[in-house]
């Protein structure tokens, strides 16, 4: 019996190998690595990113793939943990030998694997926002979300227009929160804002009334919160509950309507900078991004039956940039593809119009942002 | 003064949740000698099940049903795992509870996915605010304090006056002697698991509107609840209440004087200080808290 089983297994293995060998010459797929925090604290980012990347790869394969070859997405769930991201990055580089890595979802993870990818000459297209990812520049590291310094500039400009000069800053203790905090502090000096309170909270915080009590005692005119965790929904509730009735500004990390739903009525009036994906319908028809945005929104929402978010859009842009570069290079040679990314110009993505160059590995200008607010439980353009 | 009071309210809100976890810890430790690190998972399960049930039934019924289901789960865990593994040392049991907490957490991820859920506010909504002596707070805070307070009171009465409660206390004070006088100690263990699971689930329901419920919320609560249990005195359920409230208050007052980033550090620094002076906790018995080999 045992011998029979062994024979059958050997037969199956041999057949499998033979089949694989048959396919190999022309049809070996182009492997793209992806590291997203599908579960864990960054799941608001990672889950839509993974779904988007899977959808795009399926769509491209249905159209016949790239350069006559199919695409294969090797997806890893980092759970938002930098340690896991590091080991997955090594795995993708050494074992899976992928062409490029898209992701990770968070800035903390990206900063951990930035040197690894740079040393291994592996293309990394990050979906995280912190400016430090592309400044200082690393030859093989790119990122598609808007920079946090641009987000801060928009927030401060909007505040000044509303006559606000004394603010309280809250940030979570993740990489994103801390990078944003640094930008907020740095640009406050340039822009003449007075920071009356500057507090960091744990990314798993459940109740922030104590910290907000402290902020309230400092008589601020507005609060800025910089985080990607559920605290984005807890803070507006806590502010209303303890009677801290000043405007709340959040980062571009607020761009998922789930956060609005989680905060309920308390989310009304939150102001934050965002790409145009969330207000795609109300854009004028001649906007160069409109076609891309509407197509992505329609495809994603009809496939997954949930609202699109800015973060899924980052994965869309990462895949778009990579596949456009492969097409342009006409090759899957890693260095040629890398060079091709630097020559992409006027490429409309979900975050904005990308104009890459050897000096700019982000490719987005200040106009990629727009200030949005929450009105009747939905995102709307902010008008003062 | 109003500000002082506001910090106090913030502290007792989270503190009462830590207290509920700590009481659960002590209950199980007292009767079985096991430190159950899956205690935080009971809180998560309570919140999650109530959120799912609330779609089909009125809120109070959903909360009661969630408590019952989680209590049954707790009892089932004891019967399935700990009853069979009794011959192993307490250390093995602790490792098993950590393993179980991971299993429950991953199962919850598959059942409910990674998104954050919450029950509706029991009274009012997100923006409701009640003013009390110059401080302002959400009406839900009263629900948290009232419900956890009432549960602790009921539990206290149960231990003091009911036969089953007395049996649990007997097991806690001397396991062999309890067996000798004819107490069914195996059933008492199951009861201890059920009661602490139910209490955890209740805490998970009342905090859900404020702090929201996510599949991985249990770990942090287990650590804070454990700290609260140690601070109060391991093995003494009612000391867990004091421990929980103290940890909560220490956290919130530390925010007033120090940057908020030191919140957790302050709470644990106080815990260490107390343990230097009173190694058996504030209200723990000097000799009674040694780990038994059951």
XYZ file of C-alpha atoms in Angstrom:
678
model
C 0.000 0.000 0.000
C 2.719 2.376 0.992
C 4.667 1.559 -2.146
C 1.592 2.162 -4.308
C 1.070 5.531 -2.707
C 4.692 6.473 -3.272
C 4.456 5.474 -6.936
C 1.320 7.529 -7.451
C 2.879 10.554 -5.731
C 6.029 10.215 -7.793
C 3.908 10.002 -10.928
C 1.982 13.134 -10.046
C 5.144 15.037 -9.225
C 6.789 13.985 -12.474
C 3.710 14.961 -14.483
C 3.575 18.294 -12.705
C 7.220 18.978 -13.404
C 6.806 17.982 -17.020
C 3.882 20.366 -17.396
C 5.787 23.175 -15.753
C 8.715 22.496 -18.041
C 6.444 22.642 -21.082
C 5.160 26.058 -20.193
C 8.443 27.542 -19.224
C 10.144 28.951 -22.306
C 7.636 31.557 -23.518
C 5.153 31.827 -20.688
C 6.956 32.247 -17.423
C 4.942 34.951 -15.649
C 6.382 38.308 -14.636
C 6.528 38.128 -10.844
C 5.580 41.213 -8.844
C 6.080 41.118 -5.104
C 3.650 42.917 -2.804
C 3.864 43.520 0.950
C 0.708 44.948 2.486
C -0.580 45.078 6.056
C -3.753 43.212 5.133
C -4.491 42.428 8.778
C -3.485 44.164 11.975
C -3.495 47.849 12.883
C -2.840 49.039 9.304
C -5.619 46.897 7.810
C -7.550 50.033 6.791
C -4.691 50.623 4.354
C -3.452 47.165 3.534
C -6.737 45.391 2.873
C -7.942 47.726 0.072
C -4.384 47.846 -1.297
C -4.155 44.069 -1.577
C -7.623 43.878 -3.141
C -6.737 46.596 -5.651
C -3.442 44.997 -6.658
C -5.136 41.618 -7.142
C -7.889 43.224 -9.221
C -5.452 45.098 -11.476
C -3.280 42.046 -12.079
C -6.383 39.991 -12.957
C -7.531 42.740 -15.329
C -4.145 42.942 -17.062
C -3.947 39.157 -17.384
C -7.447 39.049 -18.870
C -6.180 41.463 -21.524
C -3.256 39.164 -22.278
C -0.702 40.364 -19.760
C 2.371 42.472 -20.458
C 4.895 41.956 -23.274
C 3.027 38.746 -24.087
C 3.592 37.364 -20.594
C 1.178 36.926 -17.715
C 1.665 38.787 -14.451
C 1.874 36.989 -11.129
C 1.310 38.813 -7.842
C 3.225 37.353 -4.883
C 1.285 38.875 -1.988
C 2.584 38.903 1.601
C 0.604 40.068 4.640
C 2.931 41.917 6.998
C 0.212 42.607 9.575
C 1.636 46.149 9.705
C 4.751 44.860 11.475
C 8.157 46.193 10.341
C 9.879 42.951 11.443
C 7.629 40.850 9.223
C 8.020 43.326 6.362
C 11.802 42.894 6.571
C 11.662 39.108 6.424
C 9.109 39.159 3.584
C 11.245 41.630 1.634
C 14.242 39.300 1.951
C 12.076 36.355 0.933
C 10.766 38.175 -2.150
C 14.276 39.221 -3.157
C 16.115 35.958 -2.515
C 13.551 33.169 -2.972
C 10.780 34.483 -5.212
C 13.201 36.638 -7.232
C 10.444 39.104 -8.133
C 10.939 41.948 -10.620
C 9.836 44.628 -8.184
C 8.123 45.035 -4.810
C 5.064 47.205 -4.295
C 4.117 48.348 -0.801
C 4.495 48.231 2.168
C 1.436 50.050 3.440
C 3.072 52.000 6.249
C 6.004 54.373 6.492
C 7.529 52.494 9.436
C 7.744 49.293 7.394
C 8.990 51.082 4.285
C 11.838 52.742 6.146
C 12.946 49.350 7.459
C 13.156 47.751 4.013
C 14.398 50.822 2.107
C 18.098 49.962 2.674
C 17.477 46.250 1.993
C 15.945 46.957 -1.405
C 18.556 49.575 -2.245
C 21.421 47.155 -1.485
C 19.795 44.302 -3.405
C 19.099 46.640 -6.351
C 15.401 45.752 -6.029
C 12.774 48.223 -7.253
C 10.539 49.286 -4.367
C 7.384 51.307 -5.039
C 6.066 52.229 -1.609
C 2.424 52.930 -0.823
C 3.339 54.843 2.339
C 3.301 58.595 2.710
C 6.269 59.775 4.782
C 8.633 62.141 2.999
C 11.770 60.376 4.290
C 11.075 57.464 1.935
C 12.239 59.454 -1.099
C 14.182 62.217 0.666
C 17.071 61.419 0.882
C 16.802 59.746 -2.471
C 17.568 56.060 -2.932
C 18.180 54.890 -6.477
C 15.740 51.968 -6.407
C 13.092 53.350 -4.047
C 9.984 55.197 -5.249
C 6.704 56.130 -3.633
C 3.279 56.961 -5.029
C 1.286 58.707 -2.250
C 1.552 62.465 -1.869
C 4.262 63.727 0.478
C 3.363 64.571 4.063
C 5.074 67.961 3.756
C 2.584 68.799 0.990
C -0.293 67.689 3.214
C 0.982 69.871 6.063
C 1.363 72.852 3.731
C -2.247 72.486 2.626
C -3.482 72.193 6.208
C -1.559 75.275 7.390
C -2.687 77.321 4.377
C -6.310 76.393 5.063
C -5.915 77.264 8.745
C -4.415 80.645 7.982
C -7.287 81.429 5.625
C -9.632 80.656 8.536
C -7.619 82.872 10.915
C -6.237 80.010 13.013
C -2.743 80.431 14.453
C -2.704 78.502 17.773
C -3.033 74.759 17.391
C -2.701 71.445 19.208
C -0.981 68.520 17.512
C -1.794 64.863 18.186
C 0.008 61.974 16.532
C 0.142 58.222 16.971
C 3.406 56.423 17.692
C 3.605 54.758 14.269
C 6.120 55.698 11.576
C 3.452 57.696 9.750
C 2.414 59.584 12.873
C 5.970 60.470 13.835
C 6.989 61.540 10.316
C 3.895 63.773 10.169
C 4.616 65.226 13.591
C 8.135 66.179 12.473
C 6.766 67.918 9.365
C 4.061 69.713 11.381
C 6.663 71.027 13.833
C 9.135 72.023 11.158
C 6.645 73.821 8.905
C 4.929 75.527 11.856
C 8.021 77.720 12.246
C 8.046 78.611 8.550
C 4.321 79.301 8.454
C 4.121 81.137 11.779
C 1.833 78.683 13.585
C 1.990 78.394 17.370
C 1.943 74.814 18.665
C 0.376 74.986 22.117
C 0.166 71.242 22.695
C 2.085 68.416 21.048
C 1.155 64.930 22.209
C 1.863 61.389 21.061
C -0.497 58.521 21.849
C -0.258 54.743 21.520
C -1.544 53.408 18.210
C -3.832 50.994 20.077
C -5.403 53.773 22.199
C -9.081 53.206 22.991
C -10.007 56.423 24.762
C -8.223 59.754 24.361
C -10.282 61.986 26.642
C -7.320 62.414 29.001
C -5.013 63.721 26.266
C -7.754 65.929 24.828
C -8.425 67.355 28.299
C -4.830 68.511 28.319
C -5.190 70.019 24.828
C -8.434 71.736 25.864
C -6.725 73.394 28.824
C -4.254 75.061 26.425
C -6.984 77.056 24.603
C -6.148 75.965 21.074
C -8.038 77.251 18.021
C -7.819 73.948 16.161
C -6.543 70.396 16.587
C -4.479 68.492 14.013
C -4.403 64.714 14.320
C -1.845 62.677 12.376
C -2.450 58.937 12.389
C -3.636 56.007 10.340
C -5.156 54.010 13.185
C -8.757 53.821 14.443
C -7.923 56.695 16.810
C -8.821 58.912 13.831
C -12.431 58.001 14.589
C -12.108 58.045 18.376
C -10.662 61.581 18.597
C -13.624 63.383 16.943
C -16.017 61.528 19.270
C -13.964 62.326 22.375
C -13.662 66.002 21.352
C -17.428 66.379 21.103
C -17.950 64.481 24.354
C -15.643 66.629 26.474
C -16.881 69.779 24.757
C -13.712 70.690 22.852
C -15.551 72.426 20.030
C -12.766 73.592 17.716
C -12.164 72.475 14.115
C -10.414 69.130 13.727
C -7.905 68.717 10.900
C -6.653 65.245 10.033
C -3.960 63.945 7.738
C -4.425 62.389 4.302
C -4.603 59.120 6.273
C -8.287 59.875 6.870
C -9.220 59.041 3.276
C -11.287 55.916 3.941
C -15.008 56.382 4.391
C -14.938 53.587 7.004
C -13.308 56.063 9.395
C -16.209 58.428 8.832
C -18.725 55.682 9.506
C -16.872 54.639 12.668
C -16.995 58.205 13.988
C -20.666 58.676 13.035
C -22.101 62.111 13.552
C -18.909 63.303 15.228
C -17.066 63.134 11.891
C -19.079 66.057 10.470
C -16.850 69.006 9.597
C -13.474 67.222 9.819
C -11.113 68.873 7.322
C -8.269 66.969 5.648
C -6.112 67.025 2.514
C -6.690 64.246 0.024
C -6.269 63.184 -3.552
C -9.288 63.548 -5.839
C -10.399 59.901 -5.794
C -12.900 60.475 -3.001
C -14.686 63.211 -4.908
C -14.244 61.717 -8.397
C -17.896 62.157 -9.373
C -17.959 65.898 -8.773
C -14.811 66.619 -10.830
C -15.301 68.512 -14.112
C -15.213 66.252 -17.184
C -12.032 67.871 -18.535
C -9.969 66.974 -15.444
C -7.119 64.735 -16.694
C -7.538 62.393 -13.718
C -11.291 61.926 -14.058
C -11.204 58.933 -16.451
C -8.701 56.979 -14.324
C -10.536 57.767 -11.099
C -13.991 56.830 -12.379
C -12.725 53.595 -13.945
C -10.960 52.514 -10.749
C -13.908 53.489 -8.551
C -16.358 51.596 -10.752
C -14.221 48.456 -11.066
C -13.345 48.275 -7.373
C -16.799 48.993 -6.051
C -18.522 46.549 -8.395
C -16.002 43.790 -7.639
C -15.680 44.141 -3.863
C -18.985 45.822 -2.930
C -17.249 48.374 -0.704
C -16.293 52.031 -1.096
C -12.942 52.922 -2.648
C -10.369 54.549 -0.402
C -7.298 56.667 -1.053
C -5.148 53.737 0.092
C -6.424 51.278 -2.473
C -5.631 54.056 -4.927
C -1.972 53.980 -3.833
C -1.751 50.308 -4.799
C -3.433 51.195 -8.096
C -0.785 53.848 -8.734
C 2.061 51.528 -7.730
C 0.921 48.839 -10.182
C 0.252 51.499 -12.827
C 3.719 53.044 -12.500
C 5.396 49.644 -12.598
C 3.465 48.271 -15.574
C 3.824 51.548 -17.506
C 7.580 51.381 -16.937
C 7.768 47.719 -18.049
C 5.850 48.652 -21.184
C 8.065 51.651 -21.830
C 11.266 49.692 -21.233
C 9.946 46.860 -23.422
C 11.833 44.528 -21.139
C 11.725 42.931 -17.710
C 15.343 43.754 -17.017
C 15.234 45.309 -13.563
C 17.644 48.155 -14.274
C 15.937 49.074 -17.541
C 12.560 49.151 -15.772
C 14.019 51.303 -13.011
C 15.404 53.757 -15.553
C 12.049 53.792 -17.325
C 10.215 54.812 -14.119
C 12.384 57.945 -13.943
C 11.272 58.927 -17.444
C 7.505 58.606 -16.859
C 5.854 61.994 -17.415
C 2.262 63.207 -17.313
C 0.951 59.836 -16.115
C -2.511 60.302 -14.574
C -2.933 58.126 -11.466
C -5.356 58.209 -8.561
C -3.123 60.421 -6.381
C -2.379 62.967 -9.096
C -0.409 63.427 -12.315
C 2.961 61.673 -11.974
C 6.091 63.365 -13.386
C 9.052 61.272 -12.270
C 12.669 62.314 -12.740
C 16.062 61.130 -11.467
C 15.730 63.755 -8.693
C 12.059 63.185 -7.876
C 10.994 59.640 -7.015
C 7.517 60.711 -6.003
C 6.534 62.701 -9.075
C 3.597 64.551 -7.501
C 3.269 68.328 -7.122
C 1.384 70.330 -4.499
C -1.710 70.417 -6.721
C -2.191 66.654 -6.266
C -4.018 67.538 -3.051
C -7.321 69.169 -2.419
C -8.916 69.980 0.957
C -11.936 67.799 1.689
C -14.423 67.797 4.517
C -17.125 65.481 5.815
C -20.680 66.494 5.042
C -23.731 64.318 5.839
C -21.509 61.269 6.345
C -19.789 61.676 2.946
C -16.612 63.290 1.662
C -17.087 66.654 -0.049
C -14.828 69.420 -1.317
C -13.996 71.937 1.408
C -15.031 75.459 0.538
C -14.350 78.399 2.773
C -10.724 71.516 39.798
C -13.000 70.738 36.848
C -9.968 69.646 34.877
C -8.855 67.422 37.752
C -12.252 65.775 37.772
C -12.178 65.350 33.985
C -8.941 63.363 34.239
C -10.460 61.261 37.008
C -13.465 60.382 34.840
C -11.222 59.480 31.936
C -9.126 57.311 34.238
C -11.999 55.390 35.792
C -13.553 54.733 32.375
C -10.599 52.735 31.098
C -9.831 51.674 34.665
C -13.140 49.901 35.048
C -12.436 47.907 31.889
C -9.015 46.924 33.250
C -10.799 46.072 36.489
C -13.198 43.705 34.723
C -10.252 41.938 33.085
C -8.320 41.846 36.372
C -11.284 40.352 38.248
C -11.468 37.669 35.558
C -7.755 36.978 35.950
C -8.043 36.657 39.714
C -11.148 34.509 39.581
C -9.455 31.909 37.421
C -6.119 32.165 39.179
C -7.716 31.864 42.594
C -9.628 28.693 41.848
C -7.320 26.958 39.376
C -3.834 28.406 39.744
C -3.831 29.270 36.031
C -2.995 32.723 34.716
C -5.385 32.927 31.795
C -3.831 35.162 29.153
C -6.834 34.618 26.871
C -8.778 36.945 29.206
C -8.501 39.866 26.768
C -9.941 37.691 24.000
C -13.150 37.244 26.039
C -13.547 41.037 26.001
C -13.035 41.111 22.231
C -15.446 38.211 21.654
C -18.114 39.884 23.786
C -17.937 43.063 21.744
C -17.806 41.279 18.392
C -20.681 38.888 19.110
C -22.846 41.718 20.465
C -22.140 43.826 17.363
C -23.163 40.917 15.114
C -26.280 40.100 17.139
C -27.372 43.738 17.435
C -28.321 43.596 13.750
C -31.076 41.082 14.539
C -32.297 41.959 18.029
C -32.631 44.848 20.473
C -29.382 46.009 22.046
C -29.938 44.782 25.652
C -30.825 41.331 24.355
C -27.736 41.274 22.113
C -25.493 42.200 25.043
C -27.069 39.545 27.280
C -26.806 36.917 24.551
C -23.173 37.828 23.874
C -22.377 37.451 27.582
C -24.074 34.080 27.684
C -22.340 32.794 24.546
C -18.904 33.920 25.706
C -19.531 32.462 29.179
C -20.381 29.143 27.540
C -17.248 29.410 25.389
C -15.178 30.024 28.526
C -16.672 26.966 30.209
C -16.136 24.905 27.081
C -12.468 25.925 26.953
C -12.012 24.659 30.496
C -13.758 21.353 29.796
C -11.990 20.795 26.459
C -8.463 21.790 27.425
C -7.699 22.486 31.055
C -9.737 19.650 32.561
C -7.843 17.146 30.428
C -4.455 18.749 30.965
C -4.726 19.072 34.732
C -1.786 16.824 35.403
C 0.505 19.356 33.741
C 2.208 22.112 35.669
C 0.732 25.581 35.992
C 3.456 26.873 33.687
C 2.283 24.566 30.903
C -1.252 25.770 31.433
C -0.166 29.391 31.094
C 1.550 28.636 27.805
C -1.631 26.900 26.654
C -3.692 29.993 27.477
C -1.335 32.109 25.368
C -1.737 29.626 22.519
C -5.502 29.694 22.898
C -5.532 33.486 22.826
C -3.722 33.400 19.477
C -6.145 30.788 18.110
C -9.180 32.799 19.220
C -7.707 35.982 17.760
C -6.994 34.396 14.378
C -10.426 32.740 14.320
C -12.012 36.132 15.007
C -10.012 37.606 12.126
C -11.526 35.008 9.798
C -15.061 35.339 11.118
C -15.236 39.137 11.402
C -12.321 40.346 9.206
C -9.933 43.113 10.169
C -12.251 46.098 10.257
C -13.162 48.027 13.364
C -16.728 47.691 14.602
C -18.702 49.243 17.402
C -22.034 48.964 19.132
C -24.264 52.054 19.011
C -24.100 54.316 22.047
C -26.515 52.953 24.657
C -27.951 56.455 25.158
C -27.561 59.407 22.821
C -24.927 59.265 20.080
C -21.287 60.096 19.321
C -21.765 63.778 20.024
C -23.845 63.540 23.219
C -22.166 65.190 26.125
C -23.223 65.353 29.768
C -21.889 68.107 32.049
C -21.012 67.124 35.568
C -19.287 69.443 38.042
C -17.530 71.328 35.252
C -16.375 68.209 33.438
C -18.015 66.931 30.277
C -18.324 63.316 29.288
C -20.179 60.875 27.132
C -23.257 59.260 28.705
C -21.665 55.948 27.790
C -19.150 56.492 30.605
C -22.022 56.102 33.085
C -22.997 52.868 31.380
C -19.446 51.569 31.690
C -19.141 52.532 35.350
C -22.651 51.441 36.238
C -22.552 48.097 34.467
C -19.095 47.066 35.614
C -19.845 48.321 39.125
C -23.099 46.377 39.288
C -21.458 43.234 37.914
C -18.749 43.416 40.558
C -21.371 43.912 43.275
C -23.391 40.928 42.071
C -20.222 38.865 41.960
C -19.323 39.915 45.484
C -22.772 38.883 46.782
C -22.456 35.632 44.881
C -19.146 34.783 46.596
C -20.376 35.776 49.993
C -23.796 34.184 50.175
C -24.377 31.546 47.506
C -23.298 27.939 47.874
C -21.485 27.884 44.516
C -19.723 31.123 45.421
C -18.644 29.708 48.756
C -17.366 26.608 46.974
C -15.242 28.817 44.718
C -13.817 30.630 47.696
C -13.106 27.327 49.376
C -11.192 26.161 46.316
C -9.244 29.387 46.288
C -8.263 29.173 49.918
C -7.339 25.478 50.047
C -7.822 23.277 47.046
C -7.156 19.877 48.675
C -9.310 20.646 51.683
C -12.139 21.738 49.387
C -11.882 18.431 47.592
C -11.921 16.557 50.906
C -15.130 18.166 52.113
C -16.839 17.009 48.913
C -16.757 20.065 46.656
C -16.744 19.102 42.996
C -13.611 21.058 42.236
C -13.677 20.282 38.513
C -17.045 21.965 38.175
C -15.876 24.903 40.235
C -13.022 25.390 37.763
C -15.470 25.362 34.855
C -17.666 27.865 36.673
C -14.686 30.150 37.295
C -13.850 30.167 33.582
C -17.490 30.808 32.627
C -17.970 33.656 35.075
C -14.771 35.439 34.129
C -15.489 34.980 30.417
C -18.986 36.420 30.906
C -17.617 39.367 32.873
C -15.024 40.031 30.170
C -17.736 39.902 27.497
C -19.832 42.429 29.418
C -16.866 44.791 29.607
C -16.315 44.296 25.867
C -19.906 45.348 25.166
C -20.014 48.498 27.285
C -16.640 49.808 26.051
C -17.384 49.048 22.387
C -19.162 52.359 21.607
C -16.236 54.343 23.091
C -13.136 52.370 22.159
C -14.512 50.255 19.296
C -13.945 46.540 18.843
C -11.273 44.932 16.699
C -10.083 41.340 16.492
C -6.674 42.124 17.990
C -7.734 44.340 20.913
C -7.375 41.510 23.459
C -3.605 41.484 23.899
C -3.281 45.025 25.224
C -6.192 44.548 27.571
C -4.756 41.280 28.863
C -1.461 43.008 29.707
C -3.120 45.978 31.430
C -5.593 43.709 33.194
C -2.768 41.469 34.348
C -0.882 44.477 35.694
C -4.046 45.556 37.494
C -4.482 42.078 38.973
C -0.886 42.038 40.243
C -1.225 45.551 41.638
C -4.371 44.649 43.533
C -3.066 41.294 44.687
C -3.176 38.158 42.605
C -5.949 35.710 43.433
C -8.250 38.155 45.206
C -11.091 39.086 42.800
C -12.198 42.281 44.524
C -8.606 43.531 44.779
C -8.598 43.448 40.965
C -11.196 46.229 40.998
C -8.918 48.475 43.017
C -5.961 47.508 40.851
C -7.821 48.259 37.612
C -9.051 51.652 38.768
C -5.576 52.581 40.022
C -3.921 51.659 36.706
C -6.563 53.673 34.826
C -6.169 56.718 37.081
C -2.377 56.532 36.992
C -2.502 56.538 33.210
C -4.821 59.494 32.897
C -3.144 61.673 35.552
C 0.263 60.969 34.075
C -0.985 62.698 30.912
C -1.575 65.881 32.906
C 2.005 66.169 34.083
C 4.049 64.321 31.480
C 3.914 64.016 27.695
C 1.183 61.548 26.757
C 3.763 59.220 25.216
C 4.826 58.237 28.776
C 1.323 57.133 29.716
C 1.983 53.396 29.695
C 5.430 53.818 31.201
C 4.015 55.750 34.161
C 1.402 53.114 34.857
C 3.998 50.365 34.880
C 6.494 52.403 36.883
C 3.880 52.757 39.613
C 3.226 49.036 39.402
C 6.933 48.293 39.919
C 7.178 50.717 42.843
C 4.219 49.094 44.562
C 5.681 45.647 44.027
C 9.002 46.693 45.595
C 7.188 47.735 48.744
C 4.462 45.073 48.747
C 5.506 42.103 46.590
C 2.113 40.435 47.081
C 0.195 43.452 45.776
C -1.878 46.023 47.629
C -4.519 43.651 48.969
C -2.981 40.253 48.288
C -2.297 37.686 50.958
C 1.327 37.144 51.773
C 1.423 33.383 51.423
C -1.775 32.587 49.571
C -0.707 33.585 46.129
C 1.950 30.938 45.534
C 1.384 29.014 42.325
C 0.020 25.586 43.106
C 0.881 22.444 41.228
C -2.616 21.089 40.789
